[in-house]
Short mmCIF file of C-alpha atoms in Angstrom, two decimals:
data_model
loop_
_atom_site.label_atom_id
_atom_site.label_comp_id
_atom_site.label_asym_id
_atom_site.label_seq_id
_atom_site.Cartn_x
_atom_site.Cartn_y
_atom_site.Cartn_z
CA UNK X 298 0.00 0.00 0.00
CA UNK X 299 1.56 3.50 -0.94
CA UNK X 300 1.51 6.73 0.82
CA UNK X 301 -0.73 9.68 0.11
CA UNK X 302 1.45 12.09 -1.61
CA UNK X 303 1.11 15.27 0.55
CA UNK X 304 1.58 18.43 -0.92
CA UNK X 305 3.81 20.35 2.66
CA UNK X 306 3.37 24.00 1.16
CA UNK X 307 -0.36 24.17 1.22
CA UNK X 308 -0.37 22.51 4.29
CA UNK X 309 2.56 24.65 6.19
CA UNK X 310 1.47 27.85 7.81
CA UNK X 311 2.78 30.14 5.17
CA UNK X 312 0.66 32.53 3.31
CA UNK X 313 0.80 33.88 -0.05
CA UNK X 314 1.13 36.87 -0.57
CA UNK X 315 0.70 38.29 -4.58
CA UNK X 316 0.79 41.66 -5.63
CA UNK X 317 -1.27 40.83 -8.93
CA UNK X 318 -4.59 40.44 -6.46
CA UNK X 319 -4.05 44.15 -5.65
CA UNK X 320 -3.79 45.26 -9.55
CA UNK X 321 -5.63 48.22 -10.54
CA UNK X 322 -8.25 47.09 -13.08
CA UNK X 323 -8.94 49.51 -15.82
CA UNK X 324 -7.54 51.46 -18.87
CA UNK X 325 -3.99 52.54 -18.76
CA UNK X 326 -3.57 56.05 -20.93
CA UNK X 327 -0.70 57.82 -21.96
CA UNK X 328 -1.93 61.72 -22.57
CA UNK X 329 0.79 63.65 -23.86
CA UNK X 330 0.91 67.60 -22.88
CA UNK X 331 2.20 68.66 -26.20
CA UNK X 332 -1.04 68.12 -28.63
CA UNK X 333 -2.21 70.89 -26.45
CA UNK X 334 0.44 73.23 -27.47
CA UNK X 335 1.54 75.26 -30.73
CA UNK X 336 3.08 73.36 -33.04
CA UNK X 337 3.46 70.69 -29.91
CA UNK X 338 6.32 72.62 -28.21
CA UNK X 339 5.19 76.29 -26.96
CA UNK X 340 2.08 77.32 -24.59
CA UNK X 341 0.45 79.89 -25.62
CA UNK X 342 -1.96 80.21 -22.35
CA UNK X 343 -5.23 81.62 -23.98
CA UNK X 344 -4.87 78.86 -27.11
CA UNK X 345 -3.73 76.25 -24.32
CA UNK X 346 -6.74 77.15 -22.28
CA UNK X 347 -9.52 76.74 -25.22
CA UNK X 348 -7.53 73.55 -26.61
CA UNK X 349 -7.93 71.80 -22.74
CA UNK X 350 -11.64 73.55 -22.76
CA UNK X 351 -12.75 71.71 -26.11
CA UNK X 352 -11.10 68.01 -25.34
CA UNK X 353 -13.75 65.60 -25.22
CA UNK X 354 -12.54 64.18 -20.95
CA UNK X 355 -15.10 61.66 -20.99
CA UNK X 356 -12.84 59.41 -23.60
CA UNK X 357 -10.93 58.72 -20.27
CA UNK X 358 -13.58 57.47 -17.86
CA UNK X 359 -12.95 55.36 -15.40
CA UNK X 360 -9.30 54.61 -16.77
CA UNK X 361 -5.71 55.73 -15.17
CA UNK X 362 -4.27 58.70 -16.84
CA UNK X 363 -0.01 59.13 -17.23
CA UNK X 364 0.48 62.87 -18.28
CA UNK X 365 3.30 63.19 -20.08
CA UNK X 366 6.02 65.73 -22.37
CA UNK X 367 7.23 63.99 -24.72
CA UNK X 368 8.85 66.83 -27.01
CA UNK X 369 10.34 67.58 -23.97
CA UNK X 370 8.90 71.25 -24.16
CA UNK X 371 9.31 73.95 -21.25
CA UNK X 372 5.60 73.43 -19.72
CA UNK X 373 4.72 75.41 -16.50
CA UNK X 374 3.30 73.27 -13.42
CA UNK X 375 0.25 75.18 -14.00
CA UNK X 376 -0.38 73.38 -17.43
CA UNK X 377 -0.33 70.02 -15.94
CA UNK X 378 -2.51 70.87 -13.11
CA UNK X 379 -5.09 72.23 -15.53
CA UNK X 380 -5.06 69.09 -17.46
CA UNK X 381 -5.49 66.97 -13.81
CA UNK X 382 -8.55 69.01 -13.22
CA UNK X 383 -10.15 68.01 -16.02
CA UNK X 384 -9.01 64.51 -15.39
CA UNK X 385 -9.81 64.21 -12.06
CA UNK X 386 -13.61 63.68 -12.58
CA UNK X 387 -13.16 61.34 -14.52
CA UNK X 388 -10.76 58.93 -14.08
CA UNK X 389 -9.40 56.73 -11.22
CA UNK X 390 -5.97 58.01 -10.90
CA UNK X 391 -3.81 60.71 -12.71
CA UNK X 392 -0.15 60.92 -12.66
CA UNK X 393 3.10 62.84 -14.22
CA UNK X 394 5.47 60.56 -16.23
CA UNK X 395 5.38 57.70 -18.45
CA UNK X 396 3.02 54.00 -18.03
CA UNK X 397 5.59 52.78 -16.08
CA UNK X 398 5.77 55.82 -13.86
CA UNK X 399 1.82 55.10 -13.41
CA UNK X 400 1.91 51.72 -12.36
CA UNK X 401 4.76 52.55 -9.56
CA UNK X 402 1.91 55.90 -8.69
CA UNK X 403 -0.32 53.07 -8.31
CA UNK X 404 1.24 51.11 -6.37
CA UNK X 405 2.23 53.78 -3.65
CA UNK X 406 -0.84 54.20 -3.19
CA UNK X 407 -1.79 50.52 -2.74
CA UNK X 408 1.11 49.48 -0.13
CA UNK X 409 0.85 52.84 1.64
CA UNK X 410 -3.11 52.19 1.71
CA UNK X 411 -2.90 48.24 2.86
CA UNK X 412 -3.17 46.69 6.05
CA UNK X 413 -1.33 44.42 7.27
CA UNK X 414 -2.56 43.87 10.85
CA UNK X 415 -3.84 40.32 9.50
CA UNK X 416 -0.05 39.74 8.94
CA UNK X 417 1.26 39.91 12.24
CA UNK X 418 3.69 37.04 13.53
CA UNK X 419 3.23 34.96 10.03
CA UNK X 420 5.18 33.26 7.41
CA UNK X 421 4.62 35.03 4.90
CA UNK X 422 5.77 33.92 1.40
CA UNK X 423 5.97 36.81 -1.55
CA UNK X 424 4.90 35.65 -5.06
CA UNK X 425 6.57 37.03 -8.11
CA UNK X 426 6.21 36.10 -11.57
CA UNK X 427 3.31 38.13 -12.27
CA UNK X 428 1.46 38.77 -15.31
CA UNK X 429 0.76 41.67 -14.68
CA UNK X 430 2.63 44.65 -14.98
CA UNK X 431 3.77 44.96 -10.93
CA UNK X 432 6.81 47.78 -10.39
CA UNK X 433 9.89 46.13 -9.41
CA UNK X 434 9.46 48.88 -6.48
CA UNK X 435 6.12 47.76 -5.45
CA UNK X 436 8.50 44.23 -3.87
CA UNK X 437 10.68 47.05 -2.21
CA UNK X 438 7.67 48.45 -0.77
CA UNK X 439 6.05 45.83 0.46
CA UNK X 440 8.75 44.42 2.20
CA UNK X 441 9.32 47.37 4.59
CA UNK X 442 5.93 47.48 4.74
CA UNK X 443 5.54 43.99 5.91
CA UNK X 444 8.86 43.39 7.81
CA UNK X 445 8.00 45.19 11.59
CA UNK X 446 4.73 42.80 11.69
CA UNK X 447 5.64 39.46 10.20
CA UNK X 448 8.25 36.54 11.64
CA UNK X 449 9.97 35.83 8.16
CA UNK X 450 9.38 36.98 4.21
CA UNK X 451 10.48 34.60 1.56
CA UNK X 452 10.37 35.15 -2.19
CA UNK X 453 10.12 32.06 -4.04
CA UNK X 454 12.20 29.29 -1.86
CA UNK X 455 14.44 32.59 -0.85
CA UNK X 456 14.20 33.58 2.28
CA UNK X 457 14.68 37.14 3.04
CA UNK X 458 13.75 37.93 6.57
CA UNK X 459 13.59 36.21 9.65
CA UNK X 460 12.27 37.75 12.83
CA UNK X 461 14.39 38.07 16.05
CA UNK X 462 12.70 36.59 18.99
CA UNK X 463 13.82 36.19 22.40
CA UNK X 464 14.01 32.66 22.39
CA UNK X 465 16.57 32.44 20.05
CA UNK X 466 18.54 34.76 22.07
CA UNK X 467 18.83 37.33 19.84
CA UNK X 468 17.08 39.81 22.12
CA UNK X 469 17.82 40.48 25.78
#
């Protein structure tokens, strides 16, 4: 008679933790600055101001919104806070810089935002491999984020953290 093959990680006390459950769903947009200027590189404030005014905003409903310069023109901070106010009402999230830039904007948010009280004194595995686009900073995050609660972080069969207890003498 042969043993039951038993499968240790799902029965072991570690949990799972995976960024890609905390992904944003919706429409990532890239909305360049300079279709708003002359000839895509100077703002002329009262042509600026009636371009923004006549932009149909509702094309970005409910989606995340990267604002973006990329003819690298001299744009006042005004300009882009123009553009947010338009934006605001309508999408989930605006930021300055490129996609990328977004997603790591995004995921601020999300560590600074979570809670991790559930995580206290657990063994707490990170998953990686995502198919989603998760910052390589959003790991970073999470980690310090994590650390002061948990008693060890591994990524993968890696382990990164272990917690000092008194028992082991590490504390007096």
């Amino acid at each position: 008679m042969q043993e039951e093959i038993k499968n240790r990680v799902t029965e072991s006390k570690l949990i799972t933790f995976d960024l890609e459950d905390f992904y944003p769903e919706g429409i990532r947009i890239e909305l360049d600055i300079s279709q708003f200027l002359f000839e895509g590189m100077l703002l002329k404030e009262k042509d600026f101001r009636a371009s923004v005014n006549k932009h149909n905003w509702e094309q970005y409903k409910d989606s995340y919104v990267a604002l973006t310069n990329t003819n690298d023109a001299l744009v006042p901070a005004w300009a882009f806070m123009l553009l947010t106010t338009h934006l605001t009402p309508m999408t989930k999230r605006v930021s300055i810089g490129n996609l990328k830039q977004l997603e790591i904007s995004n995921f601020n948010k999300i560590i600074e935002d979570l809670d991790v009280s559930n995580y206290t004194d657990k063994l707490i595995i990170i998953k990686g491999c995502s198919n989603k686009p998760i910052p390589e900073s959003a790991y970073l995050q999470l980690i310090q984020k994590l650390q002061p609660v948990v008693k060890s972080l591994m990524y993968g069969d890696c382990l990164l953290y272990t917690s000092p207890s008194p028992r082991d003498g590490l504390l007096s």
